[in-house]
CSV table of C-alpha atoms in Angstrom, one decimal:
chain,number,residue,atom,x,y,z
A,1,MET,CA,5.6,-16.7,3.3
A,2,MET,CA,2.7,-14.3,2.8
A,3,GLU,CA,1.6,-12.7,-0.3
A,4,LEU,CA,-0.9,-9.8,-0.4
A,5,TYR,CA,-2.4,-8.5,-3.6
A,6,LEU,CA,-3.1,-4.8,-4.2
A,7,LYS,CA,-5.6,-4.5,-6.9
A,8,ARG,CA,-5.6,-1.0,-8.2
A,9,GLN,CA,-8.2,1.2,-10.1
A,10,TYR,CA,-6.5,4.2,-11.8
A,11,HIS,CA,-8.2,7.6,-11.9
A,12,PRO,CA,-6.8,11.1,-12.9
A,13,ASP,CA,-6.9,12.4,-9.4
A,14,GLY,CA,-5.9,9.3,-7.4
A,15,THR,CA,-5.5,5.5,-7.4
A,16,ASN,CA,-7.9,3.4,-5.4
A,17,GLY,CA,-7.3,-0.2,-4.5
A,18,GLU,CA,-8.0,-3.1,-2.4
A,19,ILE,CA,-5.4,-5.2,-0.4
A,20,ALA,CA,-6.4,-8.9,-0.2
A,21,HIS,CA,-4.8,-12.0,1.4
A,22,GLN,CA,-6.0,-15.4,0.2
A,23,HIS,CA,-8.9,-13.9,-1.7
A,24,HIS,CA,-10.2,-12.0,1.4
A,25,ALA,CA,-10.1,-8.3,1.5
A,26,VAL,CA,-8.0,-6.8,4.2
A,27,CYS,CA,-8.5,-3.1,3.6
A,28,ALA,CA,-8.9,-0.5,0.8
A,29,CYS,CA,-6.1,1.8,0.0
A,30,ILE,CA,-5.5,5.1,-1.7
A,31,GLU,CA,-2.4,6.2,-3.6
A,32,LEU,CA,-1.4,9.2,-6.0
A,33,PRO,CA,-2.4,8.8,-9.6
A,34,TRP,CA,0.0,7.1,-12.1
A,35,ARG,CA,2.5,9.6,-13.4
A,36,ASP,CA,5.3,7.6,-14.9
A,37,ASN,CA,6.8,6.7,-11.5
A,38,ARG,CA,7.9,10.3,-11.0
A,39,ARG,CA,9.0,11.0,-7.4
A,40,PHE,CA,6.7,12.6,-5.0
A,41,ILE,CA,3.7,12.9,-7.7
A,42,SER,CA,3.1,9.2,-8.7
A,43,CYS,CA,2.3,6.0,-7.2
A,44,ILE,CA,4.8,3.3,-7.6
A,45,PRO,CA,4.9,0.9,-10.5
A,46,GLU,CA,3.0,-2.4,-10.6
A,47,GLY,CA,5.2,-5.4,-9.4
A,48,ARG,CA,6.1,-7.7,-6.7
A,49,TYR,CA,7.7,-6.0,-3.6
A,50,ARG,CA,8.9,-7.2,-0.3
A,51,LEU,CA,7.4,-5.5,2.7
A,52,VAL,CA,9.7,-4.9,5.7
A,53,LYS,CA,9.5,-3.2,9.2
A,54,ARG,CA,11.6,-0.3,9.8
A,55,ARG,CA,12.1,2.0,12.8
A,56,HIS,CA,12.0,5.8,12.6
A,57,PRO,CA,13.0,7.7,15.5
A,58,ARG,CA,10.1,10.1,15.5
A,59,TRP,CA,7.3,7.9,14.1
A,60,GLY,CA,8.3,4.4,15.5
A,61,GLU,CA,7.7,1.3,13.7
A,62,GLN,CA,6.7,1.5,10.0
A,63,LEU,CA,5.9,-0.8,7.2
A,64,ALA,CA,8.1,-0.2,4.2
A,65,VAL,CA,7.9,-1.3,0.5
A,66,ALA,CA,11.5,-2.4,-0.5
A,67,HIS,CA,13.3,-2.2,-3.7
A,68,VAL,CA,10.9,0.0,-5.6
A,69,PRO,CA,12.7,0.9,-9.0
A,70,GLY,CA,13.8,4.5,-9.0
A,71,ARG,CA,12.3,5.2,-5.7
A,72,GLU,CA,13.2,5.0,-1.9
A,73,GLY,CA,11.4,5.6,1.3
A,74,ILE,CA,8.1,4.2,0.2
A,75,LEU,CA,6.0,3.4,3.2
A,76,ILE,CA,2.4,2.2,4.0
A,77,HIS,CA,1.1,4.7,6.3
A,78,PRO,CA,-2.1,6.6,7.3
A,79,ALA,CA,-3.6,9.2,5.1
A,80,ASN,CA,-7.1,10.0,4.0
A,81,ASP,CA,-6.3,12.2,0.9
A,82,ALA,CA,-3.7,11.1,-1.5
A,83,LEU,CA,-3.0,14.4,-3.2
A,84,THR,CA,-2.4,16.4,0.0
A,85,GLN,CA,-0.9,13.7,2.3
A,86,LEU,CA,1.1,11.2,0.1
A,87,GLN,CA,4.3,11.6,-1.8
A,88,GLY,CA,4.3,8.2,-3.5
A,89,CYS,CA,3.3,5.9,-0.5
A,90,ILE,CA,0.4,3.6,0.1
A,91,ALA,CA,-2.3,4.5,2.6
A,92,PRO,CA,-4.7,1.8,3.9
A,93,VAL,CA,-8.2,3.1,4.4
A,94,THR,CA,-11.4,1.4,5.6
A,95,SER,CA,-13.2,2.6,2.4
A,96,CYS,CA,-12.6,4.8,-0.7
A,97,THR,CA,-15.0,7.8,-0.9
A,98,ALA,CA,-13.6,9.3,-4.1
A,99,PRO,CA,-10.5,8.8,-6.3
A,100,GLY,CA,-7.4,9.0,-4.0
A,101,VAL,CA,-9.6,9.7,-0.9
A,102,GLY,CA,-10.6,7.5,1.9
A,103,SER,CA,-11.7,7.2,5.5
A,104,TYR,CA,-10.5,5.8,8.7
A,105,SER,CA,-6.9,5.2,7.5
A,106,ARG,CA,-5.4,4.5,11.0
A,107,VAL,CA,-8.0,1.7,11.6
A,108,ALA,CA,-7.2,0.0,8.3
A,109,LEU,CA,-3.5,0.3,9.0
A,110,GLU,CA,-3.8,-1.4,12.3
A,111,ARG,CA,-5.8,-4.3,10.6
A,112,LEU,CA,-3.0,-4.6,8.0
A,113,LYS,CA,-0.3,-4.5,10.8
A,114,ASP,CA,-2.1,-7.1,12.8
A,115,LEU,CA,-1.9,-9.4,9.8
A,116,VAL,CA,1.6,-8.8,8.6
A,117,TYR,CA,3.7,-8.2,11.6
A,118,PRO,CA,3.3,-11.6,13.1
A,119,VAL,CA,4.6,-13.1,9.9
A,120,LEU,CA,7.6,-10.7,9.7
A,121,GLU,CA,8.5,-11.3,13.4
A,122,ALA,CA,8.5,-14.9,12.7
A,123,GLY,CA,11.3,-14.4,10.1
A,124,GLU,CA,9.1,-15.1,7.1
A,125,ASP,CA,9.0,-12.9,4.0
A,126,VAL,CA,5.9,-10.8,3.2
A,127,TRP,CA,5.2,-9.8,-0.5
A,128,LEU,CA,2.9,-7.2,-2.0
A,129,VAL,CA,1.9,-7.8,-5.5
A,130,ILE,CA,0.5,-4.7,-7.2
A,131,VAL,CA,-1.6,-5.3,-10.2
A,132,GLU,CA,-4.4,-3.4,-12.2
A,133,ALA,CA,-7.8,-4.6,-10.8
A,134,SER,CA,-8.9,-5.9,-14.3
A,135,VAL,CA,-5.7,-8.3,-14.6
A,136,VAL,CA,-5.8,-10.0,-11.2
A,137,ASN,CA,-4.9,-13.6,-11.3
A,138,GLU,CA,-4.2,-14.6,-7.7
A,139,ALA,CA,-2.5,-18.0,-7.0
């Protein structure tokens, strides 16, 4: 089993975060601002979510966030501007440049996939624990 932590910082125009594994940063990430978990305009609620691979006929293999309350189709995919390119999904980036804005998303996504896919392919679970940055308590 693998557990990743997404530590969030909330801003009115977007949410910035860092995804870490065993106290080591994997990548930064951007999301929409928190807007009460409303579809298409809000990031997803804090919590513990299973990550799964899914296959899309047009986009190929994707990393999905399973069992998000009140939401479906939440993915981890490339984007550099949360407000114009995301509808509730999480976008890995190499660095955050402003609230909800980052750079080199595809590079960061590949780094994350390189870490997660071998674990999933071995039949093990991968979990994403989303918390506010000030309340992180990694095990």
